[in-house]
Amino acid sequence: MHPNDPRLRSFIDVDPTSDFPIQNLPYGVFSTASTPTPRVGVAIGEYVLDLAALQAARLIDLPDGVFAQPSINAFMALGPQQWSKTRARISELLRHDNAELRDNAALRQQALIPLREAKLHLPLRVEGFTDFYSSKEHATNVGTMFRDKTNPLLPNWLHIPIGYNGRASTVVVSGAKIHRPRGQLKPPSAELPSFGPCKRLDFELEIGVVVGQSSAMGTMLTEAQAEQMIFGFTLLNDWSARDIQQWEYVPLGPFQAKAFATSISPWIVTREALEPFRVHGPEQQPTPLDYLQQKGANNYDIALEVCLRTPAMATPARISATNFKYMYWSSVQQLVHHASSGCAMNIGDLLGSGTVSGPEKDQLGSLLELSWNGAEPVQLPDGEQRGFLEDGDSLLMRGWCQGDGYRIGFGEVEGTIQPAGN
Amino acid sequence: MHPNDPRLRSFIDVDPTSDFPIQNLPYGVFSTASTPTPRVGVAIGEYVLDLAALQAARLIDLPDGVFAQPSINAFMALGPQQWSKTRARISELLRHDNAELRDNAALRQQALIPLREAKLHLPLRVEGFTDFYSSKEHATNVGTMFRDKTNPLLPNWLHIPIGYNGRASTVVVSGAKIHRPRGQLKPPSAELPSFGPCKRLDFELEIGVVVGQSSAMGTMLTEAQAEQMIFGFTLLNDWSARDIQQWEYVPLGPFQAKAFATSISPWIVTREALEPFRVHGPEQQPTPLDYLQQKGANNYDIALEVCLRTPAMATPARISATNFKYMYWSSVQQLVHHASSGCAMNIGDLLGSGTVSGPEKDQLGSLLELSWNGAEPVQLPDGEQRGFLEDGDSLLMRGWCQGDGYRIGFGEVEGTIQPAGN
């Protein structure tokens, strides 16, 4: 039975609303208090399955030590056929009707660790981080607010999957503290800039695409090659300092406004697990240039939600619910464009999709849009309101694909704002 | 005697016009046909001194294997005090009056390799590459050509050391073939973009700054800290596709236009070796914000030249001669600004200074400026002319500091344009 088969069950009890049924098996990196060395695992129900332990016990046939690593990069290097074979093997080992692991009490004790006992680390070594801008709704909203409400999209937007290099050094895992950045600020009314804490701190709901194979400098990618290179997907919060961005970004793009932090969820959901949830994206008009044309259904039906918990609130409140399927440019098109000049791609490259906003007002992927640049603050259930993020705010994103009686979930990516440092 | 002392001589004969006297000792990574494993060395006269061999022979006291690496990153990680101590030791070993290496015929044979027998590799593992825009002359020229000749500098330029994240995956060493990129092109007269080979391929003369120490996410850097983190400097050619850039760069900055290749010289000249050549940069008006203010003479008097050899020419012709001292923003200010939002810096980060252009017409750092956007093509000695680079053109940059009877040289960075690929 294929690892995606909805009828599969594990010997581990998994609730139908869990993010981590046997049909998912996302990869992450974890450690425990008793064994503090980070290594690779997959999530299953309320457990992490220690793949280094399984490999040491010779239950998975792969080059020695490939999972005894603080990142999945070595495993990704083995290539798509090995990714598929390994997933099938892990699925087999977790099946309710397979005794290999199920009835090996000692190995189960060692290799199945309750998630509440696991510390989750950044799951990949990020080689390069590139952020795109591929939601037509988001780009239209931004253009309406700042450029020209009668002509919000710039002339190149419908032709190019616009993107820019981000900063890999500050990609962190969910839970990492997010320090309010300082930077140069110059509101329109001020004659000179000043330097101080960002006053318009925002989140951006995105999907992160993990590249698992490299491509040579000087070569372009076809749609098929680009798809094969994609290992999996995460949630991604492209924290943004709107005021720092406004003053710095002309003409060479956002820099410090984005460089202070980017958070990703700890579990990389494999491309294979998402296969049943592929959909065609919106019609692309005008027709893209030949090199960007796609035949496949390269978008994904992934429900996404954003929740905010201020210091005064006991539980988070949902402030947005949208879907990854709305994206105008697909991840495959982004990757093809990224390599189009002959730019070499590397194992461990991370692509941010761009803010995911849908067509409705409660489907927006940033406070900039939800509050319409602060003019219509978001109302919270306890009576508070927010234009932008304040110190102590906890911002949480979740994502999942709804199957028949199960979901393929992404876990969550969370960050709490700390006051600007010294 | 301090390693910079002009009176120092090596037992290796070094011509006064050589780039590599005993006062320099730049680091690189090399291999030979007989020993193809890349390792760290320093250049001296017409030789490379194999530091891995010296360390194995116990003549340099450092952690095992730190030079038996394909990059200098492990050595840089040891920190500025170790950099200084090691340079002093290498200097001592090369002194004309020290018998340790001089009279050890077997070790000399092994460890001193003629440069013509050495293959030079990229000397560092580039973690992140950031490009700045810090020449007032260059920014003014560009603004005059494209923006507003009466007001060429954008309002933020004199306040912010403007920079953007570049693409680390395509930083290559001198000699690497440079494939003409393809990309989306849309001249003003065209209604729709097309995809094809870049028609306005250019070079940019820059200095590369190698960061040798890391800084924590969420922290800022002082001038003193930033200076200590700088390991050394290279020449850097920020190859640019002007037509791809023009269509893609609004609003998020240059991306594919720069991502196809960046070339650096193979020898990293240490900050310590450049100490005698420090100068104050131009007066900064208006006064920079506090966090950017600098007390030190943080510019360097480095003569730079650019030479072009078309396929028809036997030898290169110089097309520009300028100097790094003209830069408005110093490397220290660039690094301080880079970390100002709390952006973490890493060992192996590379910062490009921005195109170095001086005040005179023959002191310009790009064909865009030399040919004034193609309007006044550069005349070559054989009667040819160039607006932008053509296939088969070889573009060469050199740099050096002129001391009293010796020079601290950077070697060269060269690239030859290959036709656009398939």
XYZ file of N, CA, C and O in Angstrom, chain A residues 125-133 154-157 159-172 176-184 186 191-195 217-220 244-262 286 289 291-292 334 337-346 349 421-422, chain B residues 125-133 154-157 159-172 176-184 186 191-195 217-220 244-262 286 289 291-292 334 337-346 349 421-422:
664
model
N 20.183 22.967 7.342
C 21.203 24.006 7.286
C 20.823 24.866 6.081
O 20.867 24.383 4.933
N 20.422 26.093 6.356
C 19.932 26.941 5.271
C 21.126 27.489 4.499
O 21.913 28.261 5.036
N 21.266 27.106 3.244
C 22.377 27.595 2.417
C 22.096 28.992 1.903
O 22.909 29.889 2.056
N 20.959 29.143 1.256
C 20.543 30.453 0.779
C 19.058 30.595 1.074
O 18.338 29.595 1.103
N 18.625 31.799 1.348
C 17.204 32.047 1.576
C 16.756 33.109 0.576
O 17.366 34.171 0.471
N 15.741 32.795 -0.192
C 15.204 33.720 -1.185
C 13.725 33.904 -0.898
O 13.013 32.927 -0.644
N 13.277 35.146 -0.929
C 11.861 35.388 -0.682
C 11.191 35.867 -1.958
O 11.727 36.721 -2.678
N 10.014 35.334 -2.235
C 9.258 35.737 -3.412
C 8.064 36.600 -3.000
O 7.929 36.981 -1.827
N 7.242 36.910 -3.957
C 6.201 37.941 -3.768
C 4.992 37.532 -4.590
O 4.387 38.349 -5.265
N 2.749 46.497 -10.375
C 3.809 47.039 -11.232
C 3.825 46.283 -12.556
O 3.393 45.128 -12.633
N 4.357 46.918 -13.614
C 4.292 46.309 -14.956
C 4.948 44.936 -15.057
O 4.557 44.124 -15.894
N 5.951 44.659 -14.201
C 6.659 43.380 -14.357
C 5.998 42.240 -13.592
O 6.317 41.066 -13.825
N 5.038 42.559 -12.700
C 4.567 41.540 -11.758
C 3.926 40.331 -12.438
O 4.127 39.188 -12.008
N 4.614 39.108 -15.244
C 5.543 38.422 -16.146
C 6.644 37.672 -15.401
O 7.119 36.639 -15.863
N 7.063 38.241 -14.264
C 8.197 37.689 -13.510
C 7.719 37.236 -12.127
O 7.047 38.004 -11.442
N 8.071 36.019 -11.686
C 7.881 35.692 -10.265
C 8.898 36.499 -9.467
O 10.010 36.036 -9.209
N 8.529 37.703 -9.103
C 9.453 38.637 -8.461
C 9.975 38.042 -7.152
O 9.194 37.506 -6.351
N 11.288 38.123 -6.962
C 11.886 37.644 -5.725
C 13.154 38.413 -5.434
O 13.646 39.171 -6.269
N 13.670 38.234 -4.228
C 14.925 38.878 -3.835
C 15.644 37.959 -2.856
O 15.008 37.153 -2.162
N 16.966 38.073 -2.820
C 17.741 37.271 -1.866
C 17.434 37.746 -0.458
O 17.446 38.946 -0.192
N 17.167 36.801 0.441
C 16.984 37.103 1.853
C 18.257 36.786 2.615
O 19.308 36.517 2.026
N 18.185 36.812 3.918
C 19.343 36.581 4.770
C 19.192 35.221 5.457
O 18.309 35.038 6.302
N 20.074 34.284 5.117
C 19.970 32.927 5.657
C 20.379 32.854 7.128
O 19.896 31.983 7.870
N 21.243 33.759 7.564
C 21.827 33.635 8.913
C 20.808 33.813 10.026
O 21.084 33.457 11.175
N 19.648 34.403 9.705
C 18.654 34.621 10.755
C 17.367 33.851 10.506
O 16.294 34.242 10.972
N 17.451 32.749 9.771
C 16.327 31.807 9.701
C 16.403 30.944 10.952
O 17.418 30.293 11.206
N 15.345 30.981 11.750
C 15.314 30.280 13.039
C 14.083 29.386 13.111
O 13.144 29.542 12.328
N 11.874 30.367 18.686
C 13.012 31.274 18.903
C 12.468 32.672 19.178
O 11.505 33.120 18.550
N 13.103 33.355 20.145
C 12.653 34.703 20.499
C 12.952 35.665 19.349
O 14.005 35.608 18.728
N 12.022 36.558 19.125
C 12.153 37.516 18.037
C 12.391 38.905 18.628
O 11.502 39.483 19.240
N 13.608 39.426 18.449
C 13.936 40.730 19.014
C 13.431 41.824 18.081
O 13.752 41.837 16.890
N 12.653 42.744 18.645
C 12.232 43.908 17.859
C 13.482 44.563 17.291
O 14.402 44.898 18.042
N 13.545 44.731 15.983
C 14.767 45.311 15.414
C 14.820 46.817 15.629
O 13.797 47.471 15.812
N 16.025 47.318 15.608
C 16.221 48.757 15.512
C 16.677 49.080 14.095
O 17.203 48.210 13.393
N 16.467 50.309 13.696
C 16.891 50.689 12.355
C 16.662 52.155 12.108
O 16.178 52.888 12.977
N 17.010 52.585 10.912
C 16.780 53.968 10.522
C 15.314 54.142 10.147
O 14.765 53.377 9.356
N 12.410 57.114 9.011
C 12.175 58.486 8.567
C 10.749 58.594 8.059
O 10.486 58.367 6.885
N 12.399 65.552 8.648
C 13.362 66.029 7.659
C 14.562 65.084 7.589
O 15.128 64.855 6.528
N 14.940 64.551 8.759
C 16.097 63.672 8.839
C 15.692 62.343 9.468
O 14.751 62.286 10.260
N 16.404 61.257 9.147
C 16.110 59.989 9.798
C 16.646 59.958 11.220
O 17.542 60.735 11.573
N 16.071 59.068 12.008
C 16.612 58.796 13.335
C 16.839 57.293 13.425
O 16.420 56.549 12.530
N 17.501 56.845 14.478
C 17.747 55.424 14.670
C 17.078 54.975 15.943
O 17.314 55.564 17.002
N 25.904 25.883 -11.803
C 26.016 27.257 -12.278
C 26.013 27.254 -13.802
O 26.628 26.395 -14.431
N 25.281 28.168 -14.387
C 25.241 28.262 -15.841
C 24.146 27.454 -16.495
O 23.985 27.526 -17.708
N 23.391 26.694 -15.709
C 22.323 25.866 -16.299
C 20.957 26.349 -15.865
O 20.796 26.915 -14.787
N 19.969 26.112 -16.740
C 18.577 26.423 -16.405
C 17.864 25.141 -16.004
O 18.375 24.045 -16.214
N 11.370 50.500 8.737
C 12.755 50.377 8.273
C 12.756 50.141 6.756
O 13.544 50.726 6.009
N 11.818 49.317 6.292
C 11.739 48.986 4.864
C 11.431 50.220 4.025
O 12.037 50.447 2.977
N 10.497 51.025 4.497
C 10.048 52.165 3.714
C 11.201 53.123 3.390
O 11.296 53.645 2.283
N 12.099 53.335 4.343
C 13.193 54.292 4.181
C 14.372 53.676 3.410
O 15.088 54.369 2.695
N 14.588 52.372 3.535
C 15.807 51.789 2.967
C 15.630 51.196 1.572
O 16.630 51.014 0.868
N 14.390 50.864 1.148
C 14.244 49.882 0.073
C 14.467 50.384 -1.351
O 14.600 49.583 -2.270
N 14.508 51.704 -1.563
C 14.758 52.220 -2.901
C 16.240 52.547 -3.035
O 16.765 53.303 -2.203
N 16.973 52.053 -4.028
C 16.480 51.253 -5.151
C 16.811 49.769 -5.100
O 16.463 49.051 -6.024
N 17.483 49.321 -4.020
C 18.032 47.968 -4.101
C 17.254 46.934 -3.296
O 17.711 45.804 -3.139
N 16.067 47.306 -2.784
C 15.196 46.325 -2.167
C 15.302 46.274 -0.658
O 16.144 46.958 -0.054
N 14.466 45.456 -0.012
C 14.466 45.349 1.441
C 15.735 44.644 1.913
O 16.188 43.698 1.274
N 16.271 45.104 3.040
C 17.543 44.550 3.526
C 17.450 44.372 5.032
O 17.026 43.320 5.521
N 17.745 45.366 5.835
C 17.641 45.269 7.279
C 16.198 45.031 7.725
O 15.969 44.417 8.772
N 15.258 45.498 6.944
C 13.837 45.357 7.286
C 13.409 43.908 7.409
O 12.382 43.597 8.010
N 14.172 43.024 6.817
C 13.838 41.596 6.798
C 14.906 40.731 7.468
O 14.667 39.576 7.798
N 16.101 41.292 7.622
C 17.277 40.480 7.976
C 17.332 40.087 9.441
O 18.144 39.249 9.812
N 16.480 40.667 10.278
C 16.600 40.439 11.718
C 16.057 39.078 12.153
O 16.477 38.551 13.187
N 15.119 38.516 11.394
C 14.590 37.195 11.760
C 13.630 36.656 10.707
O 12.874 37.434 10.113
N 13.651 35.362 10.504
C 12.658 34.636 9.709
C 12.428 33.318 10.438
O 13.389 32.615 10.751
N -1.219 37.658 -18.540
C -0.902 37.011 -19.813
C -0.199 35.670 -19.641
O 0.284 35.365 -18.560
N 6.062 33.520 -20.195
C 7.068 33.168 -21.197
C 7.329 31.662 -21.149
O 7.144 31.013 -20.108
N 9.761 29.653 -20.759
C 10.579 28.988 -19.735
C 9.814 28.813 -18.421
O 10.173 27.975 -17.588
N 8.763 29.607 -18.235
C 7.976 29.567 -16.997
C 6.690 28.751 -17.127
O 6.007 28.510 -16.141
N 8.794 29.501 -9.319
C 9.774 30.301 -8.563
C 11.170 29.691 -8.702
O 12.154 30.402 -8.934
N 12.538 30.141 -12.214
C 12.983 31.526 -12.421
C 14.284 31.797 -11.678
O 15.151 32.513 -12.177
N 14.408 31.232 -10.493
C 15.590 31.456 -9.651
C 16.867 30.981 -10.372
O 17.938 31.564 -10.211
N 16.735 29.911 -11.140
C 17.905 29.364 -11.840
C 18.055 29.918 -13.257
O 19.012 29.587 -13.951
N 17.134 30.781 -13.684
C 17.051 31.130 -15.115
C 18.275 31.881 -15.643
O 18.619 31.761 -16.815
N 18.977 32.619 -14.790
C 20.168 33.338 -15.253
C 21.397 32.426 -15.199
O 22.494 32.845 -15.553
N 21.220 31.194 -14.732
C 22.354 30.309 -14.501
C 22.771 30.304 -13.041
O 23.857 29.818 -12.707
N 21.888 30.812 -12.186
C 22.169 30.827 -10.748
C 22.134 29.400 -10.218
O 21.143 28.699 -10.385
N 23.233 28.976 -9.581
C 23.301 27.625 -9.034
C 22.399 27.513 -7.806
O 22.376 28.397 -6.962
N 21.659 26.408 -7.727
C 20.863 26.127 -6.537
C 21.601 25.087 -5.697
O 22.340 24.252 -6.243
N 21.396 25.150 -4.386
C 22.082 24.246 -3.470
C 21.118 23.463 -2.608
O 20.027 23.939 -2.288
N 18.815 25.166 0.134
C 18.225 26.457 -0.198
C 16.774 26.470 0.274
O 16.084 25.450 0.252
N 16.767 45.323 21.732
C 17.906 45.059 22.619
C 18.736 46.289 22.904
O 18.327 47.420 22.699
N 19.945 46.007 23.366
C 20.858 47.111 23.716
C 22.012 47.212 22.730
O 22.368 46.266 22.066
N 34.676 29.461 2.209
C 33.323 28.985 2.011
C 32.441 30.200 2.280
O 32.391 30.682 3.420
N 31.804 30.696 1.226
C 31.015 31.918 1.367
C 29.689 31.584 2.028
O 28.860 30.866 1.469
N 29.480 32.095 3.238
C 28.218 31.849 3.959
C 27.105 32.724 3.424
O 26.029 32.265 3.095
N 27.365 34.001 3.390
C 26.403 34.955 2.844
C 27.191 35.967 2.035
O 28.352 36.241 2.332
N 26.574 36.470 0.989
C 27.210 37.515 0.181
C 26.281 38.706 0.151
O 25.096 38.584 -0.173
N 26.804 39.859 0.534
C 26.016 41.087 0.546
C 26.744 42.118 -0.297
O 27.967 42.258 -0.176
N 26.024 42.814 -1.128
C 26.653 43.827 -1.958
C 26.183 45.211 -1.545
O 24.980 45.432 -1.328
N 27.142 46.137 -1.430
C 26.812 47.504 -1.071
C 26.896 48.407 -2.292
O 27.071 47.938 -3.430
N 26.765 49.698 -2.056
C 26.574 50.659 -3.165
C 27.258 51.960 -2.775
O 26.705 53.034 -2.958
N 19.488 59.421 -4.459
C 18.212 59.237 -3.778
C 18.314 59.775 -2.349
O 19.412 59.842 -1.778
N 17.180 60.151 -1.742
C 17.214 60.815 -0.426
C 17.888 59.997 0.669
O 18.441 60.558 1.612
N 17.865 58.662 0.558
C 18.435 57.864 1.647
C 19.941 57.640 1.507
O 20.592 57.186 2.467
N 20.506 57.949 0.345
C 21.870 57.503 0.065
C 22.911 58.056 1.039
O 23.840 57.351 1.425
N 22.503 58.823 4.055
C 22.216 58.450 5.448
C 22.469 56.963 5.710
O 22.862 56.592 6.816
N 22.224 56.144 4.701
C 22.311 54.689 4.860
C 23.399 54.135 3.930
O 23.407 54.456 2.748
N 24.305 53.287 4.439
C 25.166 52.511 3.522
C 24.278 51.481 2.815
O 24.141 50.353 3.266
N 23.671 51.884 1.729
C 22.682 51.044 1.044
C 23.328 49.735 0.590
O 24.430 49.730 0.027
N 22.627 48.637 0.870
C 23.116 47.321 0.449
C 21.957 46.378 0.235
O 20.815 46.685 0.577
N 22.259 45.237 -0.359
C 21.229 44.218 -0.572
C 21.905 42.853 -0.518
O 23.108 42.727 -0.811
N 21.133 41.844 -0.142
C 21.680 40.486 -0.117
C 21.964 40.030 -1.541
O 21.134 40.188 -2.425
N 23.153 39.465 -1.744
C 23.519 38.882 -3.031
C 23.368 37.373 -2.960
O 22.814 36.833 -1.999
N 23.863 36.668 -3.967
C 23.723 35.216 -4.050
C 25.090 34.566 -3.828
O 25.997 34.714 -4.659
N 25.222 33.870 -2.709
C 26.513 33.268 -2.360
C 26.870 32.085 -3.261
O 28.051 31.799 -3.479
N 25.851 31.397 -3.791
C 26.112 30.140 -4.507
C 26.916 30.322 -5.796
O 27.450 29.362 -6.336
N 26.969 31.564 -6.309
C 27.694 31.778 -7.566
C 28.882 32.714 -7.382
O 29.311 33.386 -8.332
N 29.432 32.789 -6.166
C 30.730 33.448 -5.979
C 31.792 32.435 -6.382
O 31.853 31.333 -5.831
N 32.599 32.808 -7.367
C 33.602 31.891 -7.915
C 34.968 32.558 -7.899
O 35.079 33.777 -7.753
N 37.349 31.304 -13.346
C 36.124 30.543 -13.622
C 35.428 31.166 -14.828
O 35.363 32.389 -14.964
N 34.913 30.313 -15.696
C 34.233 30.798 -16.896
C 32.929 31.493 -16.507
O 32.208 31.037 -15.636
N 32.640 32.580 -17.195
C 31.446 33.359 -16.898
C 30.469 33.206 -18.060
O 30.708 33.691 -19.164
N 29.363 32.498 -17.786
C 28.373 32.275 -18.839
C 27.467 33.489 -18.955
O 26.881 33.940 -17.970
N 27.378 34.028 -20.169
C 26.427 35.124 -20.395
C 25.054 34.650 -19.920
O 24.564 33.600 -20.342
N 24.415 35.400 -19.045
C 23.121 34.945 -18.539
C 22.015 35.171 -19.562
O 22.122 36.037 -20.434
N 20.975 34.388 -19.394
C 19.719 34.676 -20.089
C 18.736 35.213 -19.065
O 18.891 34.998 -17.862
N 17.751 35.942 -19.560
C 16.766 36.479 -18.646
C 15.666 37.187 -19.384
O 15.658 37.235 -20.625
N 14.743 37.716 -18.620
C 13.647 38.489 -19.215
C 14.172 39.874 -19.563
O 14.787 40.546 -18.728
N 13.000 43.563 -21.473
C 11.913 44.364 -22.011
C 12.399 45.788 -22.213
O 12.313 46.621 -21.306
N 6.400 46.034 -26.058
C 5.174 45.983 -25.268
C 5.248 44.848 -24.254
O 4.751 44.951 -23.134
N 5.858 43.740 -24.678
C 5.954 42.562 -23.817
C 7.413 42.163 -23.648
O 8.236 42.398 -24.532
N 7.738 41.517 -22.536
C 9.119 41.035 -22.391
C 9.347 39.789 -23.231
O 8.405 39.108 -23.624
N 10.634 39.523 -23.503
C 11.028 38.277 -24.139
C 12.101 37.655 -23.262
O 12.585 38.293 -22.321
N 12.449 36.423 -23.565
C 13.487 35.738 -22.787
C 14.638 35.399 -23.703
O 14.439 34.763 -24.741
N 22.675 36.874 16.668
C 21.386 37.427 16.267
C 20.854 38.311 17.385
O 20.976 37.976 18.567
N 20.324 39.461 17.032
C 19.754 40.358 18.030
C 20.728 41.374 18.592
O 20.334 42.222 19.386
N 22.005 41.296 18.193
C 22.987 42.246 18.724
C 23.492 43.185 17.641
O 23.536 42.829 16.466
N 23.888 44.371 18.055
C 24.506 45.339 17.153
C 26.020 45.313 17.334
O 26.522 44.748 18.290
N 18.574 42.793 -17.812
C 17.770 41.957 -16.907
C 17.418 42.769 -15.657
O 16.291 42.754 -15.163
N 18.386 43.548 -15.157
C 18.177 44.350 -13.950
C 17.084 45.390 -14.155
O 16.211 45.577 -13.297
N 17.124 46.065 -15.290
C 16.202 47.170 -15.534
C 14.751 46.713 -15.451
O 13.906 47.409 -14.919
N 14.447 45.533 -15.934
C 13.080 45.028 -15.984
C 12.646 44.394 -14.664
O 11.486 44.437 -14.290
N 13.596 43.816 -13.914
C 13.195 43.041 -12.741
C 13.240 43.815 -11.428
O 12.618 43.395 -10.450
N 14.004 44.942 -11.358
C 14.465 45.407 -10.053
C 13.451 46.190 -9.220
O 13.665 46.383 -8.027
N 12.356 46.634 -9.812
C 11.356 47.357 -9.037
C 10.267 46.384 -8.608
O 9.691 45.701 -9.473
N 9.895 46.248 -7.311
C 10.380 47.063 -6.205
C 11.395 46.381 -5.282
O 11.813 46.993 -4.306
N 11.760 45.130 -5.568
C 12.491 44.385 -4.536
C 13.989 44.241 -4.809
O 14.665 43.486 -4.112
N 14.486 44.962 -5.826
C 15.924 45.023 -6.013
C 16.437 44.049 -7.061
O 15.687 43.239 -7.605
N 17.734 44.112 -7.346
C 18.333 43.248 -8.367
C 18.375 41.803 -7.875
O 18.645 41.563 -6.693
N 18.126 40.863 -8.769
C 18.060 39.453 -8.360
C 18.777 38.602 -9.402
O 19.979 38.383 -9.302
N 18.118 38.180 -10.463
C 18.765 37.397 -11.501
C 19.870 38.187 -12.198
O 20.840 37.602 -12.686
N 19.728 39.506 -12.222
C 20.712 40.358 -12.898
C 22.106 40.220 -12.304
O 23.099 40.585 -12.929
N 22.181 39.753 -11.078
C 23.455 39.638 -10.366
C 23.786 38.200 -9.979
O 24.918 37.886 -9.650
N 22.777 37.334 -9.989
C 22.910 36.004 -9.383
C 23.713 35.019 -10.212
O 24.061 33.948 -9.719
N 23.981 35.348 -11.464
C 24.613 34.358 -12.352
C 26.093 34.162 -12.072
O 26.635 33.097 -12.378
N 26.780 35.174 -11.531
C 28.204 35.030 -11.214
C 28.750 36.226 -10.469
O 28.343 37.369 -10.752
N 29.671 35.983 -9.553
C 30.479 37.015 -8.909
C 31.871 36.413 -8.773
O 32.013 35.305 -8.267
N 25.539 64.856 5.267
C 25.427 65.180 6.692
C 26.161 64.173 7.587
O 26.515 63.086 7.124
N 24.299 59.092 11.440
C 23.690 58.791 12.737
C 24.737 58.150 13.652
O 25.689 57.516 13.189
N 25.146 55.508 15.400
C 25.585 54.106 15.310
C 26.584 53.897 14.172
O 27.347 52.940 14.187
N 26.594 54.830 13.206
C 27.473 54.713 12.033
C 28.733 55.564 12.145
O 29.629 55.452 11.306
N 29.795 49.614 6.707
C 28.924 48.644 6.042
C 28.604 47.483 6.977
O 27.455 47.046 7.087
N 26.302 48.576 9.785
C 24.925 48.710 9.298
C 24.282 47.346 9.046
O 23.094 47.155 9.323
N 25.065 46.427 8.539
C 24.571 45.078 8.211
C 24.004 44.383 9.448
O 23.036 43.629 9.378
N 24.624 44.643 10.605
C 24.195 44.006 11.849
C 23.188 44.855 12.620
O 22.691 44.416 13.666
N 22.855 46.036 12.126
C 22.120 47.010 12.942
C 20.708 46.569 13.323
O 20.203 46.957 14.374
N 20.078 45.741 12.534
C 18.730 45.273 12.882
C 18.791 44.044 13.790
O 17.774 43.511 14.192
N 20.008 43.608 14.103
C 20.156 42.350 14.835
C 20.464 41.189 13.913
O 20.397 40.027 14.313
N 20.829 41.495 12.672
C 21.190 40.458 11.706
C 22.493 39.800 12.125
O 23.499 40.472 12.308
N 22.482 38.489 12.286
C 23.684 37.761 12.677
C 24.668 37.708 11.527
O 24.295 37.474 10.383
N 25.950 37.939 11.846
C 27.006 37.798 10.853
C 27.707 36.461 11.090
O 27.776 35.972 12.228
N 28.222 35.880 10.028
C 28.884 34.582 10.112
C 30.301 34.615 9.595
O 30.619 35.406 8.688
N 31.159 35.272 5.773
C 30.348 36.262 5.072
C 31.277 37.107 4.194
O 32.423 37.382 4.553
N 24.257 29.767 -22.490
C 24.166 28.308 -22.584
C 22.915 27.833 -23.274
O 22.212 28.582 -23.942
N 22.655 26.560 -23.057
C 21.487 25.963 -23.707
C 20.371 25.738 -22.708
O 20.575 25.589 -21.533
